[in-house]
Amino acid sequence: MVTVKPDWLRVKAPQWERVGSVKEILRDLALNTVCEEASCPNIGECFNAGTATFLIMGPACTRACPYCDIDFEKKPKALDFTEPARLAEAVRRMRLNHVVITSVNRDDLPDGGASQFVRCITAIRGVSPQTTIEVLIPDLCGNWDALEIILQAQPEVLNHNTETVSRLYRRVRPQGNYDRTLELLKRSRDLAPWVYTKSGLMVGLGETDVEVRAVMADLRAVDCDILTLGQYLQPSQKHLNVAQFVTPEQFDAWKQFGEELGFLQVVSSPLTRSSYHAEQVRELMQRYPRSRF
């Protein structure tokens, strides 16, 4: 276990005037963001830039992953069918070119919340058709019909995080399944080949360089397009300890390896999170265009 953060994990103080503007919109529309609920270290930078990753169907999750700062609730509240319209209004007010929609796990729902993702996508398209949409989805308990429902709504990016190496799944992601994660990404490619697929890894939990590279190879084997790698940070004393702080040089090495494997984009740094600089995907889409027909 390590406790003292190295210099490369220090975050610049945000410009709170801009942060406050985003917070005001979120509060006015009663919306949650993963930036706040998961204690993201980049909240100042992203809010300063006028961006946020919206957390729907929350803020409580039906899973209690020991790395995550989102609250656990065995029986969360019923879906709020006004949420999609409020989310779309936030996109309009913030004038977002690219929006990321994620959710808590809703294992209590038959479709895992797929229908709410679709409602949100549809609402955003109605008020801001030029905005590209990225969905960061849970594993849906392997409900592939639910996955198809989401993909039929045609988000530009389908993101599902791998989170950690296979050996650590039981400890880090006990209700998840490594093979199921890979299958979700593979099925996404098969069902909607025009959608850009994406996944993310946390490091610093005790994995080895060899294991990280093996996960990267597994992700490319299912034709995953985009990869993010970032340092795990312990949200509180009750969460998993940090086993090691990975150096920027190691993140650079993984980035180079990922590019050699054929990922279209690898975002790899200590402070990278799955939605960090997600708007850059618009440039990627211009460079590697895909047709739905």
mmCIF file of C-alpha atoms in Angstrom:
data_model
loop_
_atom_site.group_PDB
_atom_site.id
_atom_site.type_symbol
_atom_site.label_atom_id
_atom_site.label_comp_id
_atom_site.label_asym_id
_atom_site.label_seq_id
_atom_site.Cartn_x
_atom_site.Cartn_y
_atom_site.Cartn_z
ATOM 1 C CA MET A 1 0.000 0.000 0.000
ATOM 2 C CA VAL A 2 1.221 3.507 -0.853
ATOM 3 C CA THR A 3 -0.242 6.726 0.505
ATOM 4 C CA VAL A 4 1.808 9.738 -0.633
ATOM 5 C CA LYS A 5 0.805 11.015 -4.055
ATOM 6 C CA PRO A 6 3.687 11.829 -6.406
ATOM 7 C CA ASP A 7 4.020 15.207 -8.074
ATOM 8 C CA TRP A 8 2.585 14.009 -11.372
ATOM 9 C CA LEU A 9 -0.824 13.490 -9.718
ATOM 10 C CA ARG A 10 -1.202 17.079 -8.594
ATOM 11 C CA VAL A 11 -4.157 18.843 -10.220
ATOM 12 C CA LYS A 12 -4.278 22.558 -11.012
ATOM 13 C CA ALA A 13 -6.816 24.581 -9.072
ATOM 14 C CA PRO A 14 -9.900 25.146 -11.244
ATOM 15 C CA GLN A 15 -11.419 28.464 -12.184
ATOM 16 C CA TRP A 16 -14.433 28.264 -9.909
ATOM 17 C CA GLU A 17 -16.446 30.861 -11.804
ATOM 18 C CA ARG A 18 -16.785 28.488 -14.778
ATOM 19 C CA VAL A 19 -17.235 25.467 -12.517
ATOM 20 C CA GLY A 20 -20.019 27.276 -10.733
ATOM 21 C CA SER A 21 -21.805 27.957 -14.018
ATOM 22 C CA VAL A 22 -21.900 24.254 -14.886
ATOM 23 C CA LYS A 23 -22.924 23.336 -11.351
ATOM 24 C CA GLU A 24 -25.740 25.869 -11.524
ATOM 25 C CA ILE A 25 -27.145 24.241 -14.676
ATOM 26 C CA LEU A 26 -26.874 20.778 -13.141
ATOM 27 C CA ARG A 27 -28.605 21.856 -9.946
ATOM 28 C CA ASP A 28 -31.312 23.748 -11.794
ATOM 29 C CA LEU A 29 -32.138 20.672 -13.869
ATOM 30 C CA ALA A 30 -31.623 18.211 -10.987
ATOM 31 C CA LEU A 31 -29.026 16.162 -12.864
ATOM 32 C CA ASN A 32 -26.219 13.965 -11.577
ATOM 33 C CA THR A 33 -22.718 13.746 -13.001
ATOM 34 C CA VAL A 34 -20.159 11.003 -12.550
ATOM 35 C CA CYS A 35 -17.660 13.846 -12.157
ATOM 36 C CA GLU A 36 -19.153 14.613 -8.734
ATOM 37 C CA GLU A 37 -20.559 11.242 -7.646
ATOM 38 C CA ALA A 38 -17.314 9.355 -8.369
ATOM 39 C CA SER A 39 -15.010 12.129 -7.075
ATOM 40 C CA CYS A 40 -13.178 12.540 -10.382
ATOM 41 C CA PRO A 41 -9.870 14.449 -10.070
ATOM 42 C CA ASN A 42 -10.492 16.224 -13.384
ATOM 43 C CA ILE A 43 -13.777 17.841 -12.362
ATOM 44 C CA GLY A 44 -12.289 21.334 -12.332
ATOM 45 C CA GLU A 45 -10.741 21.050 -15.784
ATOM 46 C CA CYS A 46 -13.846 19.541 -17.368
ATOM 47 C CA PHE A 47 -16.302 21.923 -15.714
ATOM 48 C CA ASN A 48 -14.055 24.819 -16.702
ATOM 49 C CA ALA A 49 -14.340 23.617 -20.298
ATOM 50 C CA GLY A 50 -18.115 23.426 -19.988
ATOM 51 C CA THR A 51 -18.280 19.632 -20.209
ATOM 52 C CA ALA A 52 -19.628 16.944 -17.915
ATOM 53 C CA THR A 53 -20.339 13.222 -17.968
ATOM 54 C CA PHE A 54 -23.990 12.811 -17.076
ATOM 55 C CA LEU A 55 -24.952 10.024 -14.692
ATOM 56 C CA ILE A 56 -28.454 8.742 -15.349
ATOM 57 C CA MET A 57 -30.697 6.449 -13.311
ATOM 58 C CA GLY A 58 -28.702 7.350 -10.206
ATOM 59 C CA PRO A 59 -27.004 8.423 -8.084
ATOM 60 C CA ALA A 60 -27.245 5.071 -6.223
ATOM 61 C CA CYS A 61 -25.902 1.826 -7.732
ATOM 62 C CA THR A 62 -27.063 -1.777 -7.262
ATOM 63 C CA ARG A 63 -23.444 -2.934 -7.080
ATOM 64 C CA ALA A 64 -20.888 -2.104 -4.418
ATOM 65 C CA CYS A 65 -17.557 -2.273 -6.232
ATOM 66 C CA PRO A 66 -14.814 -1.649 -3.667
ATOM 67 C CA TYR A 67 -12.958 0.869 -5.862
ATOM 68 C CA CYS A 68 -15.947 3.098 -6.649
ATOM 69 C CA ASP A 69 -17.214 6.122 -4.724
ATOM 70 C CA ILE A 70 -20.793 5.938 -6.028
ATOM 71 C CA ASP A 71 -23.313 5.055 -3.310
ATOM 72 C CA PHE A 72 -24.718 1.520 -3.075
ATOM 73 C CA GLU A 73 -28.437 0.947 -2.781
ATOM 74 C CA LYS A 74 -29.990 -2.512 -3.055
ATOM 75 C CA LYS A 75 -33.373 -1.133 -4.131
ATOM 76 C CA PRO A 76 -32.852 2.188 -5.940
ATOM 77 C CA LYS A 77 -35.655 4.534 -6.903
ATOM 78 C CA ALA A 78 -37.897 3.980 -9.905
ATOM 79 C CA LEU A 79 -36.811 5.541 -13.193
ATOM 80 C CA ASP A 80 -37.598 9.214 -13.644
ATOM 81 C CA PHE A 81 -39.120 9.636 -17.089
ATOM 82 C CA THR A 82 -38.522 13.394 -17.004
ATOM 83 C CA GLU A 83 -34.767 12.793 -16.834
ATOM 84 C CA PRO A 84 -34.174 12.535 -20.627
ATOM 85 C CA ALA A 85 -35.804 15.932 -21.281
ATOM 86 C CA ARG A 86 -33.825 17.557 -18.465
ATOM 87 C CA LEU A 87 -30.607 16.031 -19.784
ATOM 88 C CA ALA A 88 -31.324 17.281 -23.294
ATOM 89 C CA GLU A 89 -31.958 20.768 -21.911
ATOM 90 C CA ALA A 90 -28.564 20.698 -20.172
ATOM 91 C CA VAL A 91 -26.882 19.747 -23.451
ATOM 92 C CA ARG A 92 -28.660 22.680 -25.129
ATOM 93 C CA ARG A 93 -27.725 25.181 -22.409
ATOM 94 C CA MET A 94 -24.107 24.034 -22.273
ATOM 95 C CA ARG A 95 -23.903 23.990 -26.081
ATOM 96 C CA LEU A 96 -22.136 20.664 -26.037
ATOM 97 C CA ASN A 97 -20.601 19.339 -29.242
ATOM 98 C CA HIS A 98 -20.071 15.941 -27.629
ATOM 99 C CA VAL A 99 -21.889 14.465 -24.644
ATOM 100 C CA VAL A 100 -21.110 11.428 -22.526
ATOM 101 C CA ILE A 101 -23.974 9.601 -20.828
ATOM 102 C CA THR A 102 -23.177 6.954 -18.258
ATOM 103 C CA SER A 103 -25.228 5.239 -15.592
ATOM 104 C CA VAL A 104 -25.094 3.375 -12.362
ATOM 105 C CA ASN A 105 -25.680 -0.384 -12.564
ATOM 106 C CA ARG A 106 -29.408 -1.045 -12.449
ATOM 107 C CA ASP A 107 -29.496 -4.803 -12.033
ATOM 108 C CA ASP A 108 -33.016 -4.396 -10.614
ATOM 109 C CA LEU A 109 -34.381 -3.516 -14.072
ATOM 110 C CA PRO A 110 -35.138 -6.235 -16.651
ATOM 111 C CA ASP A 111 -33.226 -4.378 -19.380
ATOM 112 C CA GLY A 112 -30.560 -2.939 -17.079
ATOM 113 C CA GLY A 113 -31.732 0.553 -17.976
ATOM 114 C CA ALA A 114 -31.255 0.232 -21.748
ATOM 115 C CA SER A 115 -34.593 1.897 -22.457
ATOM 116 C CA GLN A 116 -33.598 4.963 -20.399
ATOM 117 C CA PHE A 117 -30.384 5.295 -22.402
ATOM 118 C CA VAL A 118 -32.499 5.266 -25.563
ATOM 119 C CA ARG A 119 -34.871 7.925 -24.189
ATOM 120 C CA CYS A 120 -31.887 10.155 -23.369
ATOM 121 C CA ILE A 121 -30.305 9.693 -26.807
ATOM 122 C CA THR A 122 -33.622 10.458 -28.515
ATOM 123 C CA ALA A 123 -34.221 13.562 -26.406
ATOM 124 C CA ILE A 124 -30.758 14.952 -27.161
ATOM 125 C CA ARG A 125 -31.143 14.308 -30.880
ATOM 126 C CA GLY A 126 -34.393 16.280 -30.741
ATOM 127 C CA VAL A 127 -32.843 19.490 -29.393
ATOM 128 C CA SER A 128 -29.227 19.225 -30.570
ATOM 129 C CA PRO A 129 -28.912 16.948 -33.611
ATOM 130 C CA GLN A 130 -25.322 18.032 -34.296
ATOM 131 C CA THR A 131 -24.117 16.787 -30.871
ATOM 132 C CA THR A 132 -22.269 13.474 -30.993
ATOM 133 C CA ILE A 133 -23.247 11.036 -28.260
ATOM 134 C CA GLU A 134 -21.111 8.608 -26.281
ATOM 135 C CA VAL A 135 -22.724 6.096 -23.948
ATOM 136 C CA LEU A 136 -20.684 4.503 -21.171
ATOM 137 C CA ILE A 137 -22.791 1.510 -20.261
ATOM 138 C CA PRO A 138 -22.770 -1.217 -17.580
ATOM 139 C CA ASP A 139 -22.551 -4.885 -18.566
ATOM 140 C CA LEU A 140 -26.376 -5.246 -18.501
ATOM 141 C CA CYS A 141 -25.866 -8.641 -16.786
ATOM 142 C CA GLY A 142 -25.193 -10.078 -20.228
ATOM 143 C CA ASN A 143 -28.601 -9.125 -21.618
ATOM 144 C CA TRP A 144 -27.634 -8.842 -25.272
ATOM 145 C CA ASP A 145 -31.146 -7.879 -26.368
ATOM 146 C CA ALA A 146 -30.795 -4.824 -24.119
ATOM 147 C CA LEU A 147 -27.434 -4.044 -25.714
ATOM 148 C CA GLU A 148 -29.030 -4.173 -29.153
ATOM 149 C CA ILE A 149 -31.750 -1.766 -28.000
ATOM 150 C CA ILE A 150 -29.071 0.790 -27.070
ATOM 151 C CA LEU A 151 -27.159 0.330 -30.313
ATOM 152 C CA GLN A 152 -30.327 0.739 -32.385
ATOM 153 C CA ALA A 153 -30.523 4.297 -31.014
ATOM 154 C CA GLN A 154 -27.236 4.883 -32.886
ATOM 155 C CA PRO A 155 -24.866 6.531 -30.408
ATOM 156 C CA GLU A 156 -21.587 7.444 -32.072
ATOM 157 C CA VAL A 157 -19.507 5.771 -29.329
ATOM 158 C CA LEU A 158 -20.249 2.705 -27.185
ATOM 159 C CA ASN A 159 -17.991 2.618 -24.127
ATOM 160 C CA HIS A 160 -17.812 -0.194 -21.588
ATOM 161 C CA ASN A 161 -14.942 -0.232 -19.139
ATOM 162 C CA THR A 162 -12.865 -3.336 -18.515
ATOM 163 C CA GLU A 163 -11.565 -1.619 -15.343
ATOM 164 C CA THR A 164 -8.839 -4.113 -14.374
ATOM 165 C CA VAL A 165 -6.953 -7.259 -15.380
ATOM 166 C CA SER A 166 -8.633 -10.655 -15.317
ATOM 167 C CA ARG A 167 -6.761 -11.886 -12.214
ATOM 168 C CA LEU A 168 -8.055 -8.994 -10.090
ATOM 169 C CA TYR A 169 -11.714 -9.128 -11.135
ATOM 170 C CA ARG A 170 -12.908 -11.107 -8.120
ATOM 171 C CA ARG A 171 -11.417 -8.512 -5.751
ATOM 172 C CA VAL A 172 -11.938 -5.314 -7.732
ATOM 173 C CA ARG A 173 -15.140 -5.993 -9.661
ATOM 174 C CA PRO A 174 -16.785 -8.946 -7.852
ATOM 175 C CA GLN A 175 -20.140 -8.713 -9.651
ATOM 176 C CA GLY A 176 -18.515 -8.240 -13.029
ATOM 177 C CA ASN A 177 -17.052 -10.802 -15.397
ATOM 178 C CA TYR A 178 -13.988 -10.272 -17.567
ATOM 179 C CA ASP A 179 -15.156 -12.522 -20.406
ATOM 180 C CA ARG A 180 -18.605 -10.890 -20.369
ATOM 181 C CA THR A 181 -16.996 -7.479 -20.782
ATOM 182 C CA LEU A 182 -15.076 -8.658 -23.831
ATOM 183 C CA GLU A 183 -18.196 -10.277 -25.249
ATOM 184 C CA LEU A 184 -20.168 -7.047 -24.844
ATOM 185 C CA LEU A 185 -17.578 -5.166 -26.869
ATOM 186 C CA LYS A 186 -17.417 -7.903 -29.518
ATOM 187 C CA ARG A 187 -21.207 -8.026 -29.861
ATOM 188 C CA SER A 188 -21.290 -4.232 -30.162
ATOM 189 C CA ARG A 189 -18.918 -4.410 -33.097
ATOM 190 C CA ASP A 190 -20.932 -7.225 -34.731
ATOM 191 C CA LEU A 191 -24.331 -5.559 -34.179
ATOM 192 C CA ALA A 192 -23.303 -2.016 -35.139
ATOM 193 C CA PRO A 193 -19.974 -1.960 -37.019
ATOM 194 C CA TRP A 194 -20.291 1.799 -37.602
ATOM 195 C CA VAL A 195 -20.189 2.548 -33.853
ATOM 196 C CA TYR A 196 -16.795 3.338 -32.326
ATOM 197 C CA THR A 197 -16.169 1.013 -29.375
ATOM 198 C CA LYS A 198 -14.190 2.078 -26.355
ATOM 199 C CA SER A 199 -12.960 0.687 -23.041
ATOM 200 C CA GLY A 200 -10.918 1.835 -20.052
ATOM 201 C CA LEU A 201 -8.496 0.434 -17.504
ATOM 202 C CA MET A 202 -7.514 1.560 -14.002
ATOM 203 C CA VAL A 203 -3.970 0.703 -12.948
ATOM 204 C CA GLY A 204 -2.228 0.788 -9.594
ATOM 205 C CA LEU A 205 -4.240 -2.049 -8.056
ATOM 206 C CA GLY A 206 -1.482 -4.645 -8.136
ATOM 207 C CA GLU A 207 -1.513 -5.631 -11.801
ATOM 208 C CA THR A 208 1.695 -6.246 -13.751
ATOM 209 C CA ASP A 209 2.871 -4.710 -17.002
ATOM 210 C CA VAL A 210 2.465 -8.102 -18.692
ATOM 211 C CA GLU A 211 -1.143 -8.345 -17.491
ATOM 212 C CA VAL A 212 -2.009 -4.848 -18.724
ATOM 213 C CA ARG A 213 -0.585 -5.639 -22.138
ATOM 214 C CA ALA A 214 -2.568 -8.885 -22.211
ATOM 215 C CA VAL A 215 -5.809 -6.968 -21.576
ATOM 216 C CA MET A 216 -4.912 -4.519 -24.332
ATOM 217 C CA ALA A 217 -4.365 -7.419 -26.718
ATOM 218 C CA ASP A 218 -7.701 -8.969 -25.674
ATOM 219 C CA LEU A 219 -9.468 -5.689 -26.392
ATOM 220 C CA ARG A 220 -7.933 -5.431 -29.835
ATOM 221 C CA ALA A 221 -8.932 -9.046 -30.485
ATOM 222 C CA VAL A 222 -12.583 -7.926 -30.196
ATOM 223 C CA ASP A 223 -11.805 -4.904 -32.392
ATOM 224 C CA CYS A 224 -12.098 -2.244 -29.683
ATOM 225 C CA ASP A 225 -11.245 1.150 -31.206
ATOM 226 C CA ILE A 226 -10.397 3.428 -28.276
ATOM 227 C CA LEU A 227 -8.608 2.742 -24.996
ATOM 228 C CA THR A 228 -8.129 4.877 -21.895
ATOM 229 C CA LEU A 229 -5.652 4.074 -19.119
ATOM 230 C CA GLY A 230 -5.434 5.969 -15.836
ATOM 231 C CA GLN A 231 -4.202 5.713 -12.263
ATOM 232 C CA TYR A 232 -6.585 4.360 -9.629
ATOM 233 C CA LEU A 233 -6.956 6.751 -6.691
ATOM 234 C CA GLN A 234 -8.493 5.619 -3.413
ATOM 235 C CA PRO A 235 -11.674 7.669 -2.796
ATOM 236 C CA SER A 236 -11.707 6.970 0.965
ATOM 237 C CA GLN A 237 -10.248 4.688 3.621
ATOM 238 C CA LYS A 238 -13.067 2.198 3.103
ATOM 239 C CA HIS A 239 -12.123 1.640 -0.539
ATOM 240 C CA LEU A 240 -9.382 -0.510 -2.037
ATOM 241 C CA ASN A 241 -5.856 0.646 -1.295
ATOM 242 C CA VAL A 242 -3.554 1.918 -4.019
ATOM 243 C CA ALA A 243 -0.912 -0.752 -4.570
ATOM 244 C CA GLN A 244 1.405 1.458 -6.618
ATOM 245 C CA PHE A 245 1.569 4.813 -8.371
ATOM 246 C CA VAL A 246 2.423 4.171 -11.997
ATOM 247 C CA THR A 247 4.903 6.550 -13.607
ATOM 248 C CA PRO A 248 4.085 8.758 -16.596
ATOM 249 C CA GLU A 249 6.822 6.912 -18.490
ATOM 250 C CA GLN A 250 4.975 3.630 -18.063
ATOM 251 C CA PHE A 251 1.744 5.228 -19.296
ATOM 252 C CA ASP A 252 3.659 6.465 -22.355
ATOM 253 C CA ALA A 253 4.948 2.934 -22.980
ATOM 254 C CA TRP A 254 1.405 1.540 -22.861
ATOM 255 C CA LYS A 255 0.225 4.253 -25.237
ATOM 256 C CA GLN A 256 2.916 3.288 -27.739
ATOM 257 C CA PHE A 257 2.098 -0.414 -27.355
ATOM 258 C CA GLY A 258 -1.627 0.275 -27.860
ATOM 259 C CA GLU A 259 -0.979 2.236 -31.028
ATOM 260 C CA GLU A 260 1.183 -0.624 -32.310
ATOM 261 C CA LEU A 261 -1.695 -3.016 -31.605
ATOM 262 C CA GLY A 262 -3.936 -0.923 -33.823
ATOM 263 C CA PHE A 263 -6.184 1.093 -31.484
ATOM 264 C CA LEU A 264 -7.455 4.177 -33.282
ATOM 265 C CA GLN A 265 -6.817 6.212 -30.129
ATOM 266 C CA VAL A 266 -5.045 5.539 -26.825
ATOM 267 C CA VAL A 267 -5.384 8.104 -24.035
ATOM 268 C CA SER A 268 -2.911 7.085 -21.348
ATOM 269 C CA SER A 269 -1.761 9.183 -18.402
ATOM 270 C CA PRO A 270 -2.025 9.139 -14.595
ATOM 271 C CA LEU A 271 -5.067 11.455 -14.562
ATOM 272 C CA THR A 272 -6.866 9.925 -17.540
ATOM 273 C CA ARG A 273 -10.412 8.761 -16.867
ATOM 274 C CA SER A 274 -12.779 7.000 -19.249
ATOM 275 C CA SER A 275 -14.473 10.243 -20.305
ATOM 276 C CA TYR A 276 -11.431 12.513 -20.114
ATOM 277 C CA HIS A 277 -11.159 14.630 -23.289
ATOM 278 C CA ALA A 278 -13.876 12.429 -24.780
ATOM 279 C CA GLU A 279 -14.779 15.213 -27.211
ATOM 280 C CA GLN A 280 -11.588 14.394 -29.140
ATOM 281 C CA VAL A 281 -13.498 11.496 -30.668
ATOM 282 C CA ARG A 282 -15.052 13.967 -33.119
ATOM 283 C CA GLU A 283 -11.628 14.468 -34.699
ATOM 284 C CA LEU A 284 -11.115 10.702 -34.727
ATOM 285 C CA MET A 285 -14.451 10.237 -36.526
ATOM 286 C CA GLN A 286 -13.332 12.642 -39.233
ATOM 287 C CA ARG A 287 -10.030 10.803 -39.620
ATOM 288 C CA TYR A 288 -11.608 7.327 -39.640
ATOM 289 C CA PRO A 289 -15.145 7.843 -40.995
ATOM 290 C CA ARG A 290 -17.660 5.011 -40.899
ATOM 291 C CA SER A 291 -20.915 4.671 -42.758
ATOM 292 C CA ARG A 292 -24.081 3.146 -41.355
ATOM 293 C CA PHE A 293 -24.924 1.859 -44.820
#
